[in-house]
Amino acid sequence: MSDRRPADQFLDAAIALLHRVRDEEAGSIEAAGTLLADTVADGGRLFAFGAGHSSLAAQDVVYRAGGLALMNLLAVPGVVGVDVMPATLGSALERVDGLASAALDSSPLRAGDALVIISLSGRNALPVEMAMSARALGVKVIGVTSVAYASETTSRHASGTYLKDHCDVVLDSKIAVGDAELTLDTIPAPFAPASTVVTSALLQAVMATTAATLADRGIEPPLLRSGNVDGGHDWNGRIMEQYRERIFYRQ
């Protein structure tokens, strides 16, 4: 057992993972940011989806100060977060065949849009089916997942495939199977998950790339400002009016 404090061990583990995704996923981050910039420039809309705790990273890029105003949350009732009762229902719904297709059929997604799908394991029916169905609609898909799950777990989709198999761009979070960074002799289970930290950082790196790519093309990126700084509300009102037909969280 290490003499270092668990807090220090966790933070060091998270920092090491962030270094890995910076160094090993640079090309994929660039590709994802370029894909989103292409979508914005071509008049498409942007969406993000995650189930359970993966939804935290999706929500972090929607209606976000310093973020892209065009990023919308694709919500599937019962699986976004842990606010359903019982909370285990959300996990069960991720394994239901047909739910993703039904959600997409009633969503505003259309050909030419881009969808970011976040699923740590990428093995459940919901994210796999969502990626497959979205691409069939002509939607570009960016998957954020831990690729390790595909070689160390069994797919729960009828096809036997994983989220990573149905994406235009894959971002590998490098999270180990089980999503727990620490162990102690006195604790019977591993603990301290880092997937939210790493996944959120990955997505914000993609958003930064998208904004810079648009600016390089002479296109002002549709960014939101904090409502807690002077002039922020006026700025956001202008952006939302300019792009009102591509923003769905205020309708």
PDB file of C-alpha atoms in Angstrom:
ATOM      1  CA  MET A   1       0.000   0.000   0.000  1.00  0.00           C
ATOM      2  CA  SER A   2       1.390   3.410  -0.957  1.00  0.00           C
ATOM      3  CA  ASP A   3       2.190   6.064   1.644  1.00  0.00           C
ATOM      4  CA  ARG A   4       0.820   8.721  -0.693  1.00  0.00           C
ATOM      5  CA  ARG A   5      -2.586  10.182   0.046  1.00  0.00           C
ATOM      6  CA  PRO A   6      -5.444   8.693  -1.990  1.00  0.00           C
ATOM      7  CA  ALA A   7      -6.366  12.178  -3.203  1.00  0.00           C
ATOM      8  CA  ASP A   8      -2.876  12.653  -4.635  1.00  0.00           C
ATOM      9  CA  GLN A   9      -2.951   9.188  -6.196  1.00  0.00           C
ATOM     10  CA  PHE A  10      -6.255   9.888  -7.901  1.00  0.00           C
ATOM     11  CA  LEU A  11      -5.227  13.300  -9.197  1.00  0.00           C
ATOM     12  CA  ASP A  12      -1.957  11.877 -10.517  1.00  0.00           C
ATOM     13  CA  ALA A  13      -3.856   9.060 -12.235  1.00  0.00           C
ATOM     14  CA  ALA A  14      -6.250  11.542 -13.849  1.00  0.00           C
ATOM     15  CA  ILE A  15      -3.372  13.748 -14.971  1.00  0.00           C
ATOM     16  CA  ALA A  16      -1.597  10.731 -16.476  1.00  0.00           C
ATOM     17  CA  LEU A  17      -4.737   9.836 -18.422  1.00  0.00           C
ATOM     18  CA  LEU A  18      -5.058  13.413 -19.660  1.00  0.00           C
ATOM     19  CA  HIS A  19      -1.451  13.290 -20.838  1.00  0.00           C
ATOM     20  CA  ARG A  20      -2.207  10.064 -22.699  1.00  0.00           C
ATOM     21  CA  VAL A  21      -5.242  11.420 -24.507  1.00  0.00           C
ATOM     22  CA  ARG A  22      -3.324  14.605 -25.360  1.00  0.00           C
ATOM     23  CA  ASP A  23      -0.448  12.656 -26.862  1.00  0.00           C
ATOM     24  CA  GLU A  24      -2.243   9.622 -28.319  1.00  0.00           C
ATOM     25  CA  GLU A  25      -5.553  11.118 -29.432  1.00  0.00           C
ATOM     26  CA  ALA A  26      -4.292  14.356 -30.987  1.00  0.00           C
ATOM     27  CA  GLY A  27      -5.150  13.216 -34.506  1.00  0.00           C
ATOM     28  CA  SER A  28      -8.629  12.078 -33.522  1.00  0.00           C
ATOM     29  CA  ILE A  29      -9.300  15.296 -31.622  1.00  0.00           C
ATOM     30  CA  GLU A  30      -8.279  17.273 -34.708  1.00  0.00           C
ATOM     31  CA  ALA A  31     -10.472  15.097 -36.929  1.00  0.00           C
ATOM     32  CA  ALA A  32     -13.480  15.464 -34.609  1.00  0.00           C
ATOM     33  CA  GLY A  33     -13.053  19.231 -34.356  1.00  0.00           C
ATOM     34  CA  THR A  34     -12.755  19.495 -38.126  1.00  0.00           C
ATOM     35  CA  LEU A  35     -15.873  17.354 -38.621  1.00  0.00           C
ATOM     36  CA  LEU A  36     -17.887  19.638 -36.334  1.00  0.00           C
ATOM     37  CA  ALA A  37     -16.493  22.750 -38.015  1.00  0.00           C
ATOM     38  CA  ASP A  38     -17.458  21.333 -41.421  1.00  0.00           C
ATOM     39  CA  THR A  39     -20.970  20.667 -40.110  1.00  0.00           C
ATOM     40  CA  VAL A  40     -21.359  24.206 -38.781  1.00  0.00           C
ATOM     41  CA  ALA A  41     -19.998  25.742 -41.981  1.00  0.00           C
ATOM     42  CA  ASP A  42     -22.356  23.631 -44.098  1.00  0.00           C
ATOM     43  CA  GLY A  43     -25.439  24.680 -42.121  1.00  0.00           C
ATOM     44  CA  GLY A  44     -25.778  21.491 -40.081  1.00  0.00           C
ATOM     45  CA  ARG A  45     -26.743  21.134 -36.449  1.00  0.00           C
ATOM     46  CA  LEU A  46     -24.731  19.620 -33.593  1.00  0.00           C
ATOM     47  CA  PHE A  47     -25.994  17.139 -30.992  1.00  0.00           C
ATOM     48  CA  ALA A  48     -24.494  15.264 -28.044  1.00  0.00           C
ATOM     49  CA  PHE A  49     -25.780  12.177 -26.276  1.00  0.00           C
ATOM     50  CA  GLY A  50     -24.700  10.154 -23.297  1.00  0.00           C
ATOM     51  CA  ALA A  51     -26.515   7.751 -20.986  1.00  0.00           C
ATOM     52  CA  GLY A  52     -26.124   7.652 -17.232  1.00  0.00           C
ATOM     53  CA  HIS A  53     -22.906   9.262 -16.068  1.00  0.00           C
ATOM     54  CA  SER A  54     -21.753   9.556 -19.671  1.00  0.00           C
ATOM     55  CA  SER A  55     -24.459  12.201 -19.981  1.00  0.00           C
ATOM     56  CA  LEU A  56     -22.469  14.489 -17.699  1.00  0.00           C
ATOM     57  CA  ALA A  57     -19.878  15.100 -20.411  1.00  0.00           C
ATOM     58  CA  ALA A  58     -22.626  15.594 -22.998  1.00  0.00           C
ATOM     59  CA  GLN A  59     -24.392  18.167 -20.843  1.00  0.00           C
ATOM     60  CA  ASP A  60     -21.088  19.961 -20.249  1.00  0.00           C
ATOM     61  CA  VAL A  61     -20.907  21.043 -23.900  1.00  0.00           C
ATOM     62  CA  VAL A  62     -24.550  22.191 -24.174  1.00  0.00           C
ATOM     63  CA  TYR A  63     -25.580  25.804 -23.401  1.00  0.00           C
ATOM     64  CA  ARG A  64     -22.111  26.295 -21.973  1.00  0.00           C
ATOM     65  CA  ALA A  65     -20.271  29.551 -21.344  1.00  0.00           C
ATOM     66  CA  GLY A  66     -17.276  29.482 -23.672  1.00  0.00           C
ATOM     67  CA  GLY A  67     -18.878  26.702 -25.683  1.00  0.00           C
ATOM     68  CA  LEU A  68     -20.557  26.348 -29.045  1.00  0.00           C
ATOM     69  CA  ALA A  69     -24.129  27.620 -29.047  1.00  0.00           C
ATOM     70  CA  LEU A  70     -25.106  25.070 -31.694  1.00  0.00           C
ATOM     71  CA  MET A  71     -24.445  22.018 -29.502  1.00  0.00           C
ATOM     72  CA  ASN A  72     -27.785  20.491 -28.484  1.00  0.00           C
ATOM     73  CA  LEU A  73     -28.502  17.686 -26.032  1.00  0.00           C
ATOM     74  CA  LEU A  74     -30.145  14.627 -27.538  1.00  0.00           C
ATOM     75  CA  ALA A  75     -32.193  13.379 -24.602  1.00  0.00           C
ATOM     76  CA  VAL A  76     -33.645   9.900 -24.284  1.00  0.00           C
ATOM     77  CA  PRO A  77     -36.135   9.914 -21.390  1.00  0.00           C
ATOM     78  CA  GLY A  78     -35.022   7.776 -18.487  1.00  0.00           C
ATOM     79  CA  VAL A  79     -31.356   7.475 -19.398  1.00  0.00           C
ATOM     80  CA  VAL A  80     -29.985  11.021 -19.096  1.00  0.00           C
ATOM     81  CA  GLY A  81     -28.396  11.116 -15.670  1.00  0.00           C
ATOM     82  CA  VAL A  82     -29.460   9.384 -12.471  1.00  0.00           C
ATOM     83  CA  ASP A  83     -32.616  11.396 -11.789  1.00  0.00           C
ATOM     84  CA  VAL A  84     -35.005   8.527 -12.607  1.00  0.00           C
ATOM     85  CA  MET A  85     -36.360   6.328  -9.833  1.00  0.00           C
ATOM     86  CA  PRO A  86     -35.022   3.813  -9.326  1.00  0.00           C
ATOM     87  CA  ALA A  87     -31.665   4.950 -10.673  1.00  0.00           C
ATOM     88  CA  THR A  88     -31.007   1.416 -11.909  1.00  0.00           C
ATOM     89  CA  LEU A  89     -33.789   1.867 -14.478  1.00  0.00           C
ATOM     90  CA  GLY A  90     -31.472   4.006 -16.597  1.00  0.00           C
ATOM     91  CA  SER A  91     -28.908   1.207 -16.777  1.00  0.00           C
ATOM     92  CA  ALA A  92     -31.631  -1.259 -17.757  1.00  0.00           C
ATOM     93  CA  LEU A  93     -32.917   1.014 -20.527  1.00  0.00           C
ATOM     94  CA  GLU A  94     -29.461   1.168 -22.100  1.00  0.00           C
ATOM     95  CA  ARG A  95     -29.872  -2.519 -22.954  1.00  0.00           C
ATOM     96  CA  VAL A  96     -33.283  -2.211 -24.613  1.00  0.00           C
ATOM     97  CA  ASP A  97     -33.319  -2.879 -28.338  1.00  0.00           C
ATOM     98  CA  GLY A  98     -35.236  -0.315 -30.392  1.00  0.00           C
ATOM     99  CA  LEU A  99     -35.054   2.543 -27.885  1.00  0.00           C
ATOM    100  CA  ALA A 100     -32.389   4.451 -29.795  1.00  0.00           C
ATOM    101  CA  SER A 101     -34.259   4.230 -33.085  1.00  0.00           C
ATOM    102  CA  ALA A 102     -37.457   5.437 -31.428  1.00  0.00           C
ATOM    103  CA  ALA A 103     -35.608   8.363 -29.862  1.00  0.00           C
ATOM    104  CA  LEU A 104     -34.000   9.352 -33.162  1.00  0.00           C
ATOM    105  CA  ASP A 105     -37.309   9.112 -35.016  1.00  0.00           C
ATOM    106  CA  SER A 106     -38.806  11.728 -32.690  1.00  0.00           C
ATOM    107  CA  SER A 107     -35.704  13.955 -32.615  1.00  0.00           C
ATOM    108  CA  PRO A 108     -34.810  16.855 -34.936  1.00  0.00           C
ATOM    109  CA  LEU A 109     -31.726  15.036 -36.269  1.00  0.00           C
ATOM    110  CA  ARG A 110     -31.450  14.986 -40.048  1.00  0.00           C
ATOM    111  CA  ALA A 111     -28.915  14.310 -42.768  1.00  0.00           C
ATOM    112  CA  GLY A 112     -25.996  16.725 -42.606  1.00  0.00           C
ATOM    113  CA  ASP A 113     -26.030  16.989 -38.808  1.00  0.00           C
ATOM    114  CA  ALA A 114     -23.344  15.687 -36.446  1.00  0.00           C
ATOM    115  CA  LEU A 115     -23.911  13.618 -33.314  1.00  0.00           C
ATOM    116  CA  VAL A 116     -21.417  13.027 -30.495  1.00  0.00           C
ATOM    117  CA  ILE A 117     -22.212   9.776 -28.682  1.00  0.00           C
ATOM    118  CA  ILE A 118     -20.536   9.192 -25.325  1.00  0.00           C
ATOM    119  CA  SER A 119     -20.441   5.701 -23.863  1.00  0.00           C
ATOM    120  CA  LEU A 120     -17.602   4.518 -21.677  1.00  0.00           C
ATOM    121  CA  SER A 121     -18.054   0.835 -22.469  1.00  0.00           C
ATOM    122  CA  GLY A 122     -19.677   1.263 -25.881  1.00  0.00           C
ATOM    123  CA  ARG A 123     -21.143  -2.222 -25.442  1.00  0.00           C
ATOM    124  CA  ASN A 124     -24.813  -1.589 -24.673  1.00  0.00           C
ATOM    125  CA  ALA A 125     -27.589  -1.712 -27.245  1.00  0.00           C
ATOM    126  CA  LEU A 126     -28.497   1.970 -26.890  1.00  0.00           C
ATOM    127  CA  PRO A 127     -25.240   3.663 -28.009  1.00  0.00           C
ATOM    128  CA  VAL A 128     -24.506   1.032 -30.661  1.00  0.00           C
ATOM    129  CA  GLU A 129     -27.991   1.257 -32.166  1.00  0.00           C
ATOM    130  CA  MET A 130     -27.945   5.039 -31.960  1.00  0.00           C
ATOM    131  CA  ALA A 131     -24.701   5.253 -33.917  1.00  0.00           C
ATOM    132  CA  MET A 132     -25.917   2.785 -36.537  1.00  0.00           C
ATOM    133  CA  SER A 133     -29.293   4.488 -36.951  1.00  0.00           C
ATOM    134  CA  ALA A 134     -27.835   8.001 -37.027  1.00  0.00           C
ATOM    135  CA  ARG A 135     -25.381   7.116 -39.778  1.00  0.00           C
ATOM    136  CA  ALA A 136     -28.194   5.495 -41.749  1.00  0.00           C
ATOM    137  CA  LEU A 137     -29.935   8.901 -41.609  1.00  0.00           C
ATOM    138  CA  GLY A 138     -26.865  10.622 -43.051  1.00  0.00           C
ATOM    139  CA  VAL A 139     -25.656  11.970 -39.713  1.00  0.00           C
ATOM    140  CA  LYS A 140     -21.930  12.071 -38.954  1.00  0.00           C
ATOM    141  CA  VAL A 141     -21.079  10.312 -35.692  1.00  0.00           C
ATOM    142  CA  ILE A 142     -18.248  10.995 -33.257  1.00  0.00           C
ATOM    143  CA  GLY A 143     -17.887   8.298 -30.597  1.00  0.00           C
ATOM    144  CA  VAL A 144     -16.227   8.904 -27.236  1.00  0.00           C
ATOM    145  CA  THR A 145     -15.507   5.592 -25.543  1.00  0.00           C
ATOM    146  CA  SER A 146     -12.888   3.372 -23.949  1.00  0.00           C
ATOM    147  CA  VAL A 147     -11.669   1.117 -26.719  1.00  0.00           C
ATOM    148  CA  ALA A 148     -10.348  -1.357 -24.137  1.00  0.00           C
ATOM    149  CA  TYR A 149     -13.889  -2.558 -23.449  1.00  0.00           C
ATOM    150  CA  ALA A 150     -14.167  -3.957 -26.965  1.00  0.00           C
ATOM    151  CA  SER A 151     -11.385  -6.448 -26.312  1.00  0.00           C
ATOM    152  CA  GLU A 152     -12.152  -7.216 -22.659  1.00  0.00           C
ATOM    153  CA  THR A 153     -15.971  -7.417 -22.557  1.00  0.00           C
ATOM    154  CA  THR A 154     -18.819  -8.885 -24.594  1.00  0.00           C
ATOM    155  CA  SER A 155     -21.083  -6.672 -26.680  1.00  0.00           C
ATOM    156  CA  ARG A 156     -24.702  -6.422 -25.549  1.00  0.00           C
ATOM    157  CA  HIS A 157     -25.929  -5.521 -29.029  1.00  0.00           C
ATOM    158  CA  ALA A 158     -27.351  -8.213 -31.276  1.00  0.00           C
ATOM    159  CA  SER A 159     -24.703  -7.463 -33.904  1.00  0.00           C
ATOM    160  CA  GLY A 160     -21.875  -8.214 -31.489  1.00  0.00           C
ATOM    161  CA  THR A 161     -20.350  -4.836 -32.294  1.00  0.00           C
ATOM    162  CA  TYR A 162     -19.447  -1.804 -30.195  1.00  0.00           C
ATOM    163  CA  LEU A 163     -19.932   1.946 -30.482  1.00  0.00           C
ATOM    164  CA  LYS A 164     -16.429   2.309 -31.900  1.00  0.00           C
ATOM    165  CA  ASP A 165     -17.420   0.185 -34.897  1.00  0.00           C
ATOM    166  CA  HIS A 166     -20.046   2.652 -36.131  1.00  0.00           C
ATOM    167  CA  CYS A 167     -18.375   6.068 -35.955  1.00  0.00           C
ATOM    168  CA  ASP A 168     -16.795   8.477 -38.405  1.00  0.00           C
ATOM    169  CA  VAL A 169     -14.321   9.489 -35.680  1.00  0.00           C
ATOM    170  CA  VAL A 170     -13.510   7.621 -32.444  1.00  0.00           C
ATOM    171  CA  LEU A 171     -12.025   9.294 -29.375  1.00  0.00           C
ATOM    172  CA  ASP A 172     -10.483   6.772 -26.977  1.00  0.00           C
ATOM    173  CA  SER A 173     -10.649   7.912 -23.350  1.00  0.00           C
ATOM    174  CA  LYS A 174      -8.061   5.279 -22.309  1.00  0.00           C
ATOM    175  CA  ILE A 175     -10.112   4.438 -19.217  1.00  0.00           C
ATOM    176  CA  ALA A 176      -9.445   0.916 -17.917  1.00  0.00           C
ATOM    177  CA  VAL A 177     -12.336  -1.537 -17.791  1.00  0.00           C
ATOM    178  CA  GLY A 178     -14.214  -0.975 -14.544  1.00  0.00           C
ATOM    179  CA  ASP A 179     -13.496   2.788 -14.365  1.00  0.00           C
ATOM    180  CA  ALA A 180     -11.734   2.802 -10.990  1.00  0.00           C
ATOM    181  CA  GLU A 181      -8.230   4.159 -10.598  1.00  0.00           C
ATOM    182  CA  LEU A 182      -7.360   3.212  -7.024  1.00  0.00           C
ATOM    183  CA  THR A 183      -7.095   0.120  -4.837  1.00  0.00           C
ATOM    184  CA  LEU A 184      -6.344  -0.279  -1.149  1.00  0.00           C
ATOM    185  CA  ASP A 185      -5.721  -3.416   0.876  1.00  0.00           C
ATOM    186  CA  THR A 186      -8.375  -2.263   3.338  1.00  0.00           C
ATOM    187  CA  ILE A 187     -11.083  -1.750   0.673  1.00  0.00           C
ATOM    188  CA  PRO A 188     -12.513  -4.815  -1.110  1.00  0.00           C
ATOM    189  CA  ALA A 189     -13.381  -3.045  -4.380  1.00  0.00           C
ATOM    190  CA  PRO A 190     -11.462  -0.674  -6.681  1.00  0.00           C
ATOM    191  CA  PHE A 191     -12.617   2.937  -6.448  1.00  0.00           C
ATOM    192  CA  ALA A 192     -12.187   6.535  -7.704  1.00  0.00           C
ATOM    193  CA  PRO A 193     -13.501   6.726 -11.316  1.00  0.00           C
ATOM    194  CA  ALA A 194     -11.824   9.159 -13.731  1.00  0.00           C
ATOM    195  CA  SER A 195     -13.966   8.766 -16.834  1.00  0.00           C
ATOM    196  CA  THR A 196     -15.937  12.002 -16.326  1.00  0.00           C
ATOM    197  CA  VAL A 197     -12.783  14.076 -15.911  1.00  0.00           C
ATOM    198  CA  VAL A 198     -11.119  12.626 -18.990  1.00  0.00           C
ATOM    199  CA  THR A 199     -14.190  12.524 -21.228  1.00  0.00           C
ATOM    200  CA  SER A 200     -15.139  16.102 -20.443  1.00  0.00           C
ATOM    201  CA  ALA A 201     -11.597  17.241 -21.160  1.00  0.00           C
ATOM    202  CA  LEU A 202     -11.579  15.340 -24.456  1.00  0.00           C
ATOM    203  CA  LEU A 203     -14.801  17.004 -25.556  1.00  0.00           C
ATOM    204  CA  GLN A 204     -13.667  20.472 -24.547  1.00  0.00           C
ATOM    205  CA  ALA A 205     -10.482  19.893 -26.560  1.00  0.00           C
ATOM    206  CA  VAL A 206     -12.687  19.042 -29.536  1.00  0.00           C
ATOM    207  CA  MET A 207     -14.813  22.170 -28.983  1.00  0.00           C
ATOM    208  CA  ALA A 208     -11.678  24.315 -28.848  1.00  0.00           C
ATOM    209  CA  THR A 209     -10.476  22.754 -32.094  1.00  0.00           C
ATOM    210  CA  THR A 210     -13.850  23.395 -33.738  1.00  0.00           C
ATOM    211  CA  ALA A 211     -13.868  27.060 -32.741  1.00  0.00           C
ATOM    212  CA  ALA A 212     -10.295  27.628 -33.915  1.00  0.00           C
ATOM    213  CA  THR A 213     -10.905  25.773 -37.189  1.00  0.00           C
ATOM    214  CA  LEU A 214     -13.934  27.931 -37.975  1.00  0.00           C
ATOM    215  CA  ALA A 215     -11.976  31.086 -37.176  1.00  0.00           C
ATOM    216  CA  ASP A 216      -9.135  29.955 -39.460  1.00  0.00           C
ATOM    217  CA  ARG A 217     -11.718  29.750 -42.258  1.00  0.00           C
ATOM    218  CA  GLY A 218     -12.922  33.279 -41.605  1.00  0.00           C
ATOM    219  CA  ILE A 219     -16.134  32.116 -39.899  1.00  0.00           C
ATOM    220  CA  GLU A 220     -16.968  33.563 -36.492  1.00  0.00           C
ATOM    221  CA  PRO A 221     -17.577  30.543 -34.238  1.00  0.00           C
ATOM    222  CA  PRO A 222     -21.021  30.775 -32.561  1.00  0.00           C
ATOM    223  CA  LEU A 223     -19.771  30.881 -28.991  1.00  0.00           C
ATOM    224  CA  LEU A 224     -21.698  31.640 -25.809  1.00  0.00           C
ATOM    225  CA  ARG A 225     -20.453  33.937 -23.076  1.00  0.00           C
ATOM    226  CA  SER A 226     -21.072  33.672 -19.365  1.00  0.00           C
ATOM    227  CA  GLY A 227     -24.295  35.295 -18.221  1.00  0.00           C
ATOM    228  CA  ASN A 228     -22.397  36.378 -15.105  1.00  0.00           C
ATOM    229  CA  VAL A 229     -20.202  38.886 -16.928  1.00  0.00           C
ATOM    230  CA  ASP A 230     -21.406  42.289 -18.083  1.00  0.00           C
ATOM    231  CA  GLY A 231     -22.868  42.094 -21.562  1.00  0.00           C
ATOM    232  CA  GLY A 232     -23.067  38.311 -21.526  1.00  0.00           C
ATOM    233  CA  HIS A 233     -26.840  38.077 -21.851  1.00  0.00           C
ATOM    234  CA  ASP A 234     -26.916  40.546 -24.744  1.00  0.00           C
ATOM    235  CA  TRP A 235     -24.166  38.636 -26.527  1.00  0.00           C
ATOM    236  CA  ASN A 236     -25.931  35.306 -26.060  1.00  0.00           C
ATOM    237  CA  GLY A 237     -29.238  36.764 -27.192  1.00  0.00           C
ATOM    238  CA  ARG A 238     -27.648  37.889 -30.446  1.00  0.00           C
ATOM    239  CA  ILE A 239     -26.052  34.496 -31.060  1.00  0.00           C
ATOM    240  CA  MET A 240     -29.259  32.625 -30.274  1.00  0.00           C
ATOM    241  CA  GLU A 241     -31.289  34.826 -32.568  1.00  0.00           C
ATOM    242  CA  GLN A 242     -28.763  34.470 -35.384  1.00  0.00           C
ATOM    243  CA  TYR A 243     -28.789  30.673 -35.091  1.00  0.00           C
ATOM    244  CA  ARG A 244     -32.301  30.151 -33.738  1.00  0.00           C
ATOM    245  CA  GLU A 245     -33.180  27.494 -36.328  1.00  0.00           C
ATOM    246  CA  ARG A 246     -30.217  25.358 -35.203  1.00  0.00           C
ATOM    247  CA  ILE A 247     -30.671  25.697 -31.439  1.00  0.00           C
ATOM    248  CA  PHE A 248     -33.258  23.425 -29.807  1.00  0.00           C
ATOM    249  CA  TYR A 249     -32.667  23.866 -26.064  1.00  0.00           C
ATOM    250  CA  ARG A 250     -34.506  27.188 -25.970  1.00  0.00           C
ATOM    251  CA  GLN A 251     -37.572  26.139 -27.941  1.00  0.00           C
TER     252      GLN A 251
END
